[in-house]
């Protein structure tokens, strides 16, 4: 039976963080959305997120998963020094040093001149320990920039202006994007050299904002949006007990980019925009026609934003080298069967045991969207979802995923929610017959 595509309350926005080798998780996120017949209207990415975003925006929907698979297979590190019988920490160290000393095929190679000393004159456009020329060739091979510039979906990538420290978002809606814009967004210093665009040098946008959700809230004009914000760095974590724990936790904190604070500020600011709009409605018509009032009214906004945070789980034996571990086990799942794309099963972080898997499936998307058009909240923030690693190998010919239909049915069911829904019990009643744990549902006004 043909099932109607989900009718969500706004444009679909996919926001992708930077995180190096951890970016293979984002491919699994897109796979799950694709299987649910949810294609993004707008993709915003930084660093590896910008690369994945370009692979999606620069290909037709039917080819996107294949291109993502191809990219992650190309950058998989072919290690000749892995010894399964050794301690896992030894293989982790070998994978790390292999990347540091050799680079990653189809991504970056060692810049020998940079090894001559920190004061050696490399030139502004070559000042990095590695060359990203292989990445340029890879992107030109896998991404059709004529499709990117059709703006369907819209693509936005963030980069840091080197001389002014200002964040700049390059947007296919406003100007033509090319391979340089994607490479600039991923030019993380000191490893990679800056990229010059229109005479100006740019570094990786992640050094300023690694979770660029603000681009949605600051858009002009704004639209009602359902924002899937994909987080690969854990904003919360245990107290470190070893120096290895310290290095790992420090990197998580640095690149999680103050997620909670940023979202809280966006909620507050967008709430004030609604206050302005509501106050304007209280004024008599003749007052609203005044130019001075019109100018103030421009600060108001009636749009509603629904933020769905998708949080990647901690990897087995996770350490601070996780973002440069391009080994097969690092990309796919530590110490398990290698797969072309790392698969995750989205689930409620508090109720992992309630997640269900269909027989033979590689990935189950177990997530509910409690999104009501009648919600009074200007910003609906769903609880962060953790994910599982699906440790099954995938056949080369396809990326099977039973989660798509699951999510699609859940969303279709959830859109019938009424404004009086205030308790998890009531929400559970409304979703009878749909495999959504009650604990996974948010409580909204």
GROMACS .gro file of N, CA and C in nm, residues 84-228:
model
  435
   84UNK      N    1   4.528  -0.811   1.463
   84UNK     CA    2   4.410  -0.846   1.542
   84UNK      C    3   4.442  -0.911   1.676
   85UNK      N    4   4.553  -0.980   1.684
   85UNK     CA    5   4.584  -1.050   1.808
   85UNK      C    6   4.638  -0.960   1.917
   86UNK      N    7   4.676  -0.836   1.881
   86UNK     CA    8   4.733  -0.746   1.980
   86UNK      C    9   4.624  -0.678   2.063
   87UNK      N   10   4.668  -0.609   2.168
   87UNK     CA   11   4.574  -0.532   2.248
   87UNK      C   12   4.509  -0.425   2.161
   88UNK      N   13   4.380  -0.396   2.182
   88UNK     CA   14   4.312  -0.294   2.100
   88UNK      C   15   4.384  -0.159   2.102
   89UNK      N   16   4.442  -0.123   2.215
   89UNK     CA   17   4.509   0.006   2.225
   89UNK      C   18   4.628   0.015   2.130
   90UNK      N   19   4.693  -0.099   2.104
   90UNK     CA   20   4.806  -0.100   2.012
   90UNK      C   21   4.758  -0.071   1.870
   91UNK      N   22   4.650  -0.136   1.829
   91UNK     CA   23   4.596  -0.110   1.695
   91UNK      C   24   4.545   0.032   1.682
   92UNK      N   25   4.486   0.086   1.789
   92UNK     CA   26   4.442   0.226   1.787
   92UNK      C   27   4.560   0.319   1.762
   93UNK      N   28   4.671   0.291   1.831
   93UNK     CA   29   4.791   0.374   1.816
   93UNK      C   30   4.848   0.361   1.674
   94UNK      N   31   4.845   0.240   1.620
   94UNK     CA   32   4.895   0.220   1.485
   94UNK      C   33   4.810   0.295   1.383
   95UNK      N   34   4.678   0.291   1.400
   95UNK     CA   35   4.588   0.363   1.309
   95UNK      C   36   4.613   0.514   1.318
   96UNK      N   37   4.636   0.563   1.439
   96UNK     CA   38   4.662   0.705   1.459
   96UNK      C   39   4.789   0.748   1.387
   97UNK      N   40   4.896   0.675   1.410
   97UNK     CA   41   5.024   0.713   1.350
   97UNK      C   42   5.025   0.693   1.200
   98UNK      N   43   4.947   0.598   1.152
   98UNK     CA   44   4.935   0.580   1.008
   98UNK      C   45   4.874   0.702   0.943
   99UNK      N   46   4.770   0.759   1.006
   99UNK     CA   47   4.705   0.879   0.953
   99UNK      C   48   4.800   0.998   0.962
  100UNK      N   49   4.866   1.013   1.076
  100UNK     CA   50   4.955   1.128   1.098
  100UNK      C   51   5.072   1.128   1.001
  101UNK      N   52   5.130   1.012   0.977
  101UNK     CA   53   5.251   1.006   0.894
  101UNK      C   54   5.224   0.993   0.745
  102UNK      N   55   5.110   0.936   0.709
  102UNK     CA   56   5.082   0.911   0.567
  102UNK      C   57   4.967   0.992   0.510
  103UNK      N   58   4.881   1.044   0.596
  103UNK     CA   59   4.760   1.109   0.547
  103UNK      C   60   4.653   1.006   0.517
  104UNK      N   61   4.551   1.047   0.444
  104UNK     CA   62   4.439   0.959   0.411
  104UNK      C   63   4.414   0.966   0.260
  105UNK      N   64   4.412   0.851   0.198
  105UNK     CA   65   4.390   0.847   0.053
  105UNK      C   66   4.261   0.918   0.016
  106UNK      N   67   4.265   0.991  -0.094
  106UNK     CA   68   4.149   1.066  -0.147
  106UNK      C   69   4.106   1.181  -0.058
  107UNK      N   70   4.186   1.213   0.047
  107UNK     CA   71   4.149   1.321   0.138
  107UNK      C   72   4.265   1.419   0.155
  108UNK      N   73   4.373   1.375   0.218
  108UNK     CA   74   4.486   1.464   0.239
  108UNK      C   75   4.616   1.385   0.241
  109UNK      N   76   4.723   1.451   0.197
  109UNK     CA   77   4.855   1.391   0.195
  109UNK      C   78   4.953   1.483   0.266
  110UNK      N   79   5.062   1.425   0.309
  110UNK     CA   80   5.162   1.500   0.384
  110UNK      C   81   5.222   1.612   0.300
  111UNK      N   82   5.239   1.728   0.360
  111UNK     CA   83   5.308   1.841   0.297
  111UNK      C   84   5.453   1.838   0.344
  112UNK      N   85   5.545   1.788   0.264
  112UNK     CA   86   5.683   1.770   0.311
  112UNK      C   87   5.751   1.900   0.351
  113UNK      N   88   5.718   2.011   0.286
  113UNK     CA   89   5.782   2.138   0.319
  113UNK      C   90   5.747   2.184   0.461
  114UNK      N   91   5.629   2.145   0.507
  114UNK     CA   92   5.589   2.185   0.643
  114UNK      C   93   5.672   2.116   0.749
  115UNK      N   94   5.743   2.011   0.711
  115UNK     CA   95   5.827   1.938   0.806
  115UNK      C   96   5.963   2.004   0.824
  116UNK      N   97   5.990   2.110   0.748
  116UNK     CA   98   6.121   2.176   0.755
  116UNK      C   99   6.131   2.276   0.868
  117UNK      N  100   6.025   2.290   0.947
  117UNK     CA  101   6.029   2.381   1.061
  117UNK      C  102   5.914   2.478   1.061
  118UNK      N  103   5.875   2.523   1.182
  118UNK     CA  104   5.760   2.611   1.196
  118UNK      C  105   5.781   2.746   1.130
  119UNK      N  106   5.907   2.786   1.110
  119UNK     CA  107   5.935   2.918   1.051
  119UNK      C  108   5.962   2.912   0.902
  120UNK      N  109   5.951   2.796   0.843
  120UNK     CA  110   5.978   2.784   0.699
  120UNK      C  111   5.867   2.854   0.621
  121UNK      N  112   5.901   2.942   0.524
  121UNK     CA  113   5.799   3.018   0.449
  121UNK      C  114   5.725   2.930   0.348
  122UNK      N  115   5.603   2.892   0.382
  122UNK     CA  116   5.521   2.807   0.296
  122UNK      C  117   5.431   2.886   0.202
  123UNK      N  118   5.400   3.008   0.241
  123UNK     CA  119   5.301   3.086   0.168
  123UNK      C  120   5.165   3.069   0.232
  124UNK      N  121   5.085   3.175   0.232
  124UNK     CA  122   4.957   3.174   0.303
  124UNK      C  123   4.865   3.062   0.259
  125UNK      N  124   4.861   3.033   0.130
  125UNK     CA  125   4.771   2.932   0.080
  125UNK      C  126   4.820   2.790   0.094
  126UNK      N  127   4.941   2.772   0.146
  126UNK     CA  128   4.998   2.638   0.163
  126UNK      C  129   5.039   2.609   0.306
  127UNK      N  130   5.004   2.697   0.397
  127UNK     CA  131   5.047   2.684   0.536
  127UNK      C  132   4.962   2.581   0.610
  128UNK      N  133   5.005   2.457   0.598
  128UNK     CA  134   4.938   2.346   0.665
  128UNK      C  135   5.027   2.225   0.660
  129UNK      N  136   5.010   2.134   0.754
  129UNK     CA  137   5.094   2.015   0.757
  129UNK      C  138   5.059   1.916   0.646
  130UNK      N  139   4.940   1.934   0.588
  130UNK     CA  140   4.896   1.841   0.483
  130UNK      C  141   4.842   1.921   0.364
  131UNK      N  142   4.837   1.856   0.251
  131UNK     CA  143   4.774   1.912   0.132
  131UNK      C  144   4.637   1.846   0.114
  132UNK      N  145   4.537   1.926   0.081
  132UNK     CA  146   4.403   1.871   0.059
  132UNK      C  147   4.369   1.861  -0.089
  133UNK      N  148   4.472   1.859  -0.173
  133UNK     CA  149   4.449   1.842  -0.317
  133UNK      C  150   4.373   1.713  -0.349
  134UNK      N  151   4.401   1.602  -0.279
  134UNK     CA  152   4.322   1.481  -0.306
  134UNK      C  153   4.173   1.499  -0.278
  135UNK      N  154   4.140   1.577  -0.174
  135UNK     CA  155   3.998   1.600  -0.143
  135UNK      C  156   3.931   1.677  -0.256
  136UNK      N  157   4.001   1.772  -0.311
  136UNK     CA  158   3.945   1.849  -0.423
  136UNK      C  159   3.909   1.756  -0.539
  137UNK      N  160   4.000   1.667  -0.573
  137UNK     CA  161   3.974   1.573  -0.682
  137UNK      C  162   3.858   1.481  -0.649
  138UNK      N  163   3.850   1.436  -0.524
  138UNK     CA  164   3.742   1.347  -0.482
  138UNK      C  165   3.606   1.416  -0.493
  139UNK      N  166   3.599   1.540  -0.445
  139UNK     CA  167   3.473   1.614  -0.449
  139UNK      C  168   3.430   1.641  -0.593
  140UNK      N  169   3.523   1.679  -0.677
  140UNK     CA  170   3.488   1.705  -0.817
  140UNK      C  171   3.439   1.579  -0.886
  141UNK      N  172   3.485   1.464  -0.840
  141UNK     CA  173   3.443   1.338  -0.899
  141UNK      C  174   3.304   1.295  -0.848
  142UNK      N  175   3.273   1.326  -0.724
  142UNK     CA  176   3.151   1.274  -0.662
  142UNK      C  177   3.037   1.375  -0.653
  143UNK      N  178   3.067   1.503  -0.664
  143UNK     CA  179   2.966   1.607  -0.645
  143UNK      C  180   2.941   1.681  -0.777
  144UNK      N  181   2.815   1.692  -0.816
  144UNK     CA  182   2.775   1.768  -0.933
  144UNK      C  183   2.734   1.908  -0.885
  145UNK      N  184   2.823   2.003  -0.901
  145UNK     CA  185   2.795   2.137  -0.849
  145UNK      C  186   2.688   2.210  -0.928
  146UNK      N  187   2.657   2.164  -1.049
  146UNK     CA  188   2.542   2.223  -1.119
  146UNK      C  189   2.413   2.187  -1.045
  147UNK      N  190   2.407   2.068  -0.984
  147UNK     CA  191   2.292   2.030  -0.901
  147UNK      C  192   2.289   2.110  -0.772
  148UNK      N  193   2.407   2.128  -0.712
  148UNK     CA  194   2.416   2.208  -0.589
  148UNK      C  195   2.355   2.345  -0.612
  149UNK      N  196   2.387   2.405  -0.725
  149UNK     CA  197   2.344   2.543  -0.751
  149UNK      C  198   2.202   2.554  -0.804
  150UNK      N  199   2.133   2.441  -0.819
  150UNK     CA  200   1.989   2.447  -0.842
  150UNK      C  201   1.915   2.479  -0.713
  151UNK      N  202   1.987   2.466  -0.602
  151UNK     CA  203   1.932   2.501  -0.470
  151UNK      C  204   1.815   2.411  -0.430
  152UNK      N  205   1.820   2.284  -0.468
  152UNK     CA  206   1.716   2.189  -0.431
  152UNK      C  207   1.780   2.054  -0.399
  153UNK      N  208   1.826   2.035  -0.275
  153UNK     CA  209   1.805   2.120  -0.160
  153UNK      C  210   1.903   2.238  -0.155
  154UNK      N  211   1.866   2.335  -0.078
  154UNK     CA  212   1.954   2.449  -0.051
  154UNK      C  213   2.074   2.400   0.030
  155UNK      N  214   2.190   2.452   0.000
  155UNK     CA  215   2.313   2.413   0.071
  155UNK      C  216   2.380   2.535   0.130
  156UNK      N  217   2.415   2.526   0.258
  156UNK     CA  218   2.488   2.633   0.326
  156UNK      C  219   2.606   2.572   0.399
  157UNK      N  220   2.725   2.629   0.379
  157UNK     CA  221   2.844   2.580   0.449
  157UNK      C  222   2.911   2.696   0.522
  158UNK      N  223   2.961   2.668   0.641
  158UNK     CA  224   3.021   2.772   0.724
  158UNK      C  225   3.172   2.768   0.720
  159UNK      N  226   3.234   2.887   0.713
  159UNK     CA  227   3.380   2.897   0.715
  159UNK      C  228   3.420   3.019   0.797
  160UNK      N  229   3.541   3.014   0.851
  160UNK     CA  230   3.592   3.124   0.934
  160UNK      C  231   3.684   3.213   0.853
  161UNK      N  232   3.651   3.343   0.846
  161UNK     CA  233   3.735   3.438   0.774
  161UNK      C  234   3.865   3.454   0.852
  162UNK      N  235   3.977   3.423   0.790
  162UNK     CA  236   4.104   3.413   0.859
  162UNK      C  237   4.148   3.547   0.921
  163UNK      N  238   4.130   3.656   0.852
  163UNK     CA  239   4.184   3.784   0.898
  163UNK      C  240   4.095   3.855   1.000
  164UNK      N  241   3.966   3.830   0.996
  164UNK     CA  242   3.875   3.902   1.086
  164UNK      C  243   3.812   3.815   1.194
  165UNK      N  244   3.833   3.684   1.186
  165UNK     CA  245   3.771   3.588   1.280
  165UNK      C  246   3.619   3.585   1.270
  166UNK      N  247   3.565   3.633   1.160
  166UNK     CA  248   3.419   3.636   1.143
  166UNK      C  249   3.371   3.507   1.077
  167UNK      N  250   3.255   3.460   1.122
  167UNK     CA  251   3.193   3.343   1.061
  167UNK      C  252   3.121   3.387   0.934
  168UNK      N  253   3.139   3.311   0.827
  168UNK     CA  254   3.066   3.343   0.704
  168UNK      C  255   2.999   3.216   0.653
  169UNK      N  256   2.872   3.230   0.616
  169UNK     CA  257   2.797   3.119   0.560
  169UNK      C  258   2.781   3.140   0.410
  170UNK      N  259   2.836   3.047   0.333
  170UNK     CA  260   2.820   3.049   0.188
  170UNK      C  261   2.694   2.970   0.154
  171UNK      N  262   2.603   3.034   0.083
  171UNK     CA  263   2.468   2.981   0.066
  171UNK      C  264   2.434   2.971  -0.083
  172UNK      N  265   2.391   2.852  -0.126
  172UNK     CA  266   2.356   2.833  -0.267
  172UNK      C  267   2.234   2.914  -0.308
  173UNK      N  268   2.156   2.962  -0.211
  173UNK     CA  269   2.042   3.047  -0.244
  173UNK      C  270   2.088   3.185  -0.289
  174UNK      N  271   2.202   3.228  -0.236
  174UNK     CA  272   2.247   3.365  -0.259
  174UNK      C  273   2.357   3.377  -0.362
  175UNK      N  274   2.435   3.272  -0.382
  175UNK     CA  275   2.546   3.278  -0.476
  175UNK      C  276   2.582   3.137  -0.520
  176UNK      N  277   2.656   3.128  -0.630
  176UNK     CA  278   2.697   2.999  -0.681
  176UNK      C  279   2.807   2.940  -0.593
  177UNK      N  280   2.793   2.813  -0.557
  177UNK     CA  281   2.892   2.745  -0.475
  177UNK      C  282   2.976   2.653  -0.563
  178UNK      N  283   3.104   2.639  -0.526
  178UNK     CA  284   3.195   2.550  -0.596
  178UNK      C  285   3.273   2.467  -0.497
  179UNK      N  286   3.367   2.390  -0.547
  179UNK     CA  287   3.444   2.301  -0.461
  179UNK      C  288   3.524   2.379  -0.357
  180UNK      N  289   3.566   2.503  -0.389
  180UNK     CA  290   3.644   2.582  -0.294
  180UNK      C  291   3.566   2.611  -0.167
  181UNK      N  292   3.436   2.632  -0.178
  181UNK     CA  293   3.355   2.664  -0.060
  181UNK      C  294   3.349   2.544   0.034
  182UNK      N  295   3.338   2.424  -0.022
  182UNK     CA  296   3.334   2.304   0.061
  182UNK      C  297   3.468   2.282   0.128
  183UNK      N  298   3.576   2.300   0.052
  183UNK     CA  299   3.709   2.280   0.107
  183UNK      C  300   3.743   2.385   0.213
  184UNK      N  301   3.696   2.507   0.193
  184UNK     CA  302   3.720   2.612   0.294
  184UNK      C  303   3.654   2.576   0.426
  185UNK      N  304   3.533   2.523   0.418
  185UNK     CA  305   3.461   2.486   0.539
  185UNK      C  306   3.532   2.375   0.616
  186UNK      N  307   3.615   2.295   0.545
  186UNK     CA  308   3.685   2.184   0.609
  186UNK      C  309   3.834   2.207   0.626
  187UNK      N  310   3.880   2.330   0.612
  187UNK     CA  311   4.024   2.359   0.620
  187UNK      C  312   4.065   2.384   0.765
  188UNK      N  313   4.075   2.277   0.843
  188UNK     CA  314   4.104   2.289   0.986
  188UNK      C  315   4.253   2.310   1.011
  189UNK      N  316   4.291   2.424   1.068
  189UNK     CA  317   4.432   2.448   1.098
  189UNK      C  318   4.474   2.377   1.228
  190UNK      N  319   4.601   2.347   1.243
  190UNK     CA  320   4.712   2.370   1.150
  190UNK      C  321   4.732   2.257   1.050
  191UNK      N  322   4.645   2.155   1.055
  191UNK     CA  323   4.662   2.042   0.964
  191UNK      C  324   4.645   2.083   0.819
  192UNK      N  325   4.536   2.159   0.789
  192UNK     CA  326   4.505   2.192   0.650
  192UNK      C  327   4.525   2.341   0.625
  193UNK      N  328   4.572   2.376   0.507
  193UNK     CA  329   4.592   2.518   0.474
  193UNK      C  330   4.459   2.587   0.448
  194UNK      N  331   4.456   2.719   0.462
  194UNK     CA  332   4.333   2.792   0.432
  194UNK      C  333   4.302   2.789   0.283
  195UNK      N  334   4.178   2.819   0.249
  195UNK     CA  335   4.134   2.819   0.109
  195UNK      C  336   4.091   2.961   0.072
  196UNK      N  337   4.135   3.005  -0.042
  196UNK     CA  338   4.106   3.142  -0.085
  196UNK      C  339   3.979   3.146  -0.170
  197UNK      N  340   3.889   3.235  -0.130
  197UNK     CA  341   3.764   3.257  -0.204
  197UNK      C  342   3.748   3.407  -0.225
  198UNK      N  343   3.734   3.447  -0.350
  198UNK     CA  344   3.721   3.590  -0.384
  198UNK      C  345   3.832   3.673  -0.319
  199UNK      N  346   3.954   3.619  -0.321
  199UNK     CA  347   4.069   3.693  -0.271
  199UNK      C  348   4.089   3.687  -0.121
  200UNK      N  349   3.999   3.622  -0.048
  200UNK     CA  350   4.008   3.616   0.098
  200UNK      C  351   4.031   3.471   0.141
  201UNK      N  352   4.109   3.456   0.250
  201UNK     CA  353   4.140   3.322   0.301
  201UNK      C  354   4.041   3.280   0.410
  202UNK      N  355   4.004   3.151   0.406
  202UNK     CA  356   3.910   3.097   0.505
  202UNK      C  357   3.962   2.967   0.563
  203UNK      N  358   3.932   2.948   0.692
  203UNK     CA  359   3.960   2.824   0.762
  203UNK      C  360   3.829   2.753   0.794
  204UNK      N  361   3.843   2.636   0.851
  204UNK     CA  362   3.729   2.553   0.894
  204UNK      C  363   3.633   2.632   0.982
  205UNK      N  364   3.505   2.632   0.945
  205UNK     CA  365   3.406   2.704   1.024
  205UNK      C  366   3.388   2.649   1.164
  206UNK      N  367   3.431   2.525   1.187
  206UNK     CA  368   3.416   2.464   1.318
  206UNK      C  369   3.495   2.530   1.428
  207UNK      N  370   3.598   2.608   1.393
  207UNK     CA  371   3.675   2.674   1.497
  207UNK      C  372   3.597   2.791   1.557
  208UNK      N  373   3.489   2.832   1.488
  208UNK     CA  374   3.402   2.938   1.542
  208UNK      C  375   3.266   2.883   1.584
  209UNK      N  376   3.205   2.802   1.500
  209UNK     CA  377   3.074   2.745   1.532
  209UNK      C  378   3.065   2.607   1.467
  210UNK      N  379   3.080   2.503   1.551
  210UNK     CA  380   3.080   2.368   1.496
  210UNK      C  381   2.939   2.310   1.484
  211UNK      N  382   2.839   2.379   1.538
  211UNK     CA  383   2.699   2.334   1.527
  211UNK      C  384   2.617   2.453   1.478
  212UNK      N  385   2.613   2.476   1.348
  212UNK     CA  386   2.561   2.602   1.294
  212UNK      C  387   2.409   2.612   1.286
  213UNK      N  388   2.339   2.578   1.393
  213UNK     CA  389   2.193   2.592   1.391
  213UNK      C  390   2.149   2.738   1.384
  214UNK      N  391   2.238   2.830   1.425
  214UNK     CA  392   2.199   2.971   1.423
  214UNK      C  393   2.165   3.019   1.283
  215UNK      N  394   2.219   2.952   1.182
  215UNK     CA  395   2.191   2.993   1.045
  215UNK      C  396   2.042   2.982   1.013
  216UNK      N  397   1.973   2.886   1.075
  216UNK     CA  398   1.829   2.871   1.052
  216UNK      C  399   1.753   2.983   1.120
  217UNK      N  400   1.789   3.011   1.245
  217UNK     CA  401   1.717   3.113   1.322
  217UNK      C  402   1.745   3.254   1.268
  218UNK      N  403   1.862   3.273   1.206
  218UNK     CA  404   1.898   3.405   1.155
  218UNK      C  405   1.864   3.423   1.007
  219UNK      N  406   1.801   3.323   0.947
  219UNK     CA  407   1.770   3.329   0.804
  219UNK      C  408   1.672   3.443   0.775
  220UNK      N  409   1.678   3.494   0.656
  220UNK     CA  410   1.588   3.602   0.616
  220UNK      C  411   1.541   3.578   0.472
  221UNK      N  412   1.411   3.552   0.454
  221UNK     CA  413   1.307   3.544   0.558
  221UNK      C  414   1.309   3.408   0.628
  222UNK      N  415   1.265   3.406   0.754
  222UNK     CA  416   1.257   3.279   0.826
  222UNK      C  417   1.134   3.202   0.782
  223UNK      N  418   1.144   3.070   0.800
  223UNK     CA  419   1.032   2.981   0.769
  223UNK      C  420   1.011   2.885   0.886
  224UNK      N  421   0.888   2.838   0.902
  224UNK     CA  422   0.865   2.729   0.997
  224UNK      C  423   0.957   2.613   0.960
  225UNK      N  424   1.022   2.554   1.059
  225UNK     CA  425   1.126   2.455   1.028
  225UNK      C  426   1.124   2.338   1.124
  226UNK      N  427   1.155   2.220   1.070
  226UNK     CA  428   1.187   2.102   1.151
  226UNK      C  429   1.336   2.080   1.130
  227UNK      N  430   1.414   2.099   1.235
  227UNK     CA  431   1.560   2.100   1.226
  227UNK      C  432   1.617   1.973   1.286
  228UNK      N  433   1.678   1.890   1.204
  228UNK     CA  434   1.749   1.772   1.253
  228UNK      C  435   1.894   1.813   1.275
   0.00000   0.00000   0.00000
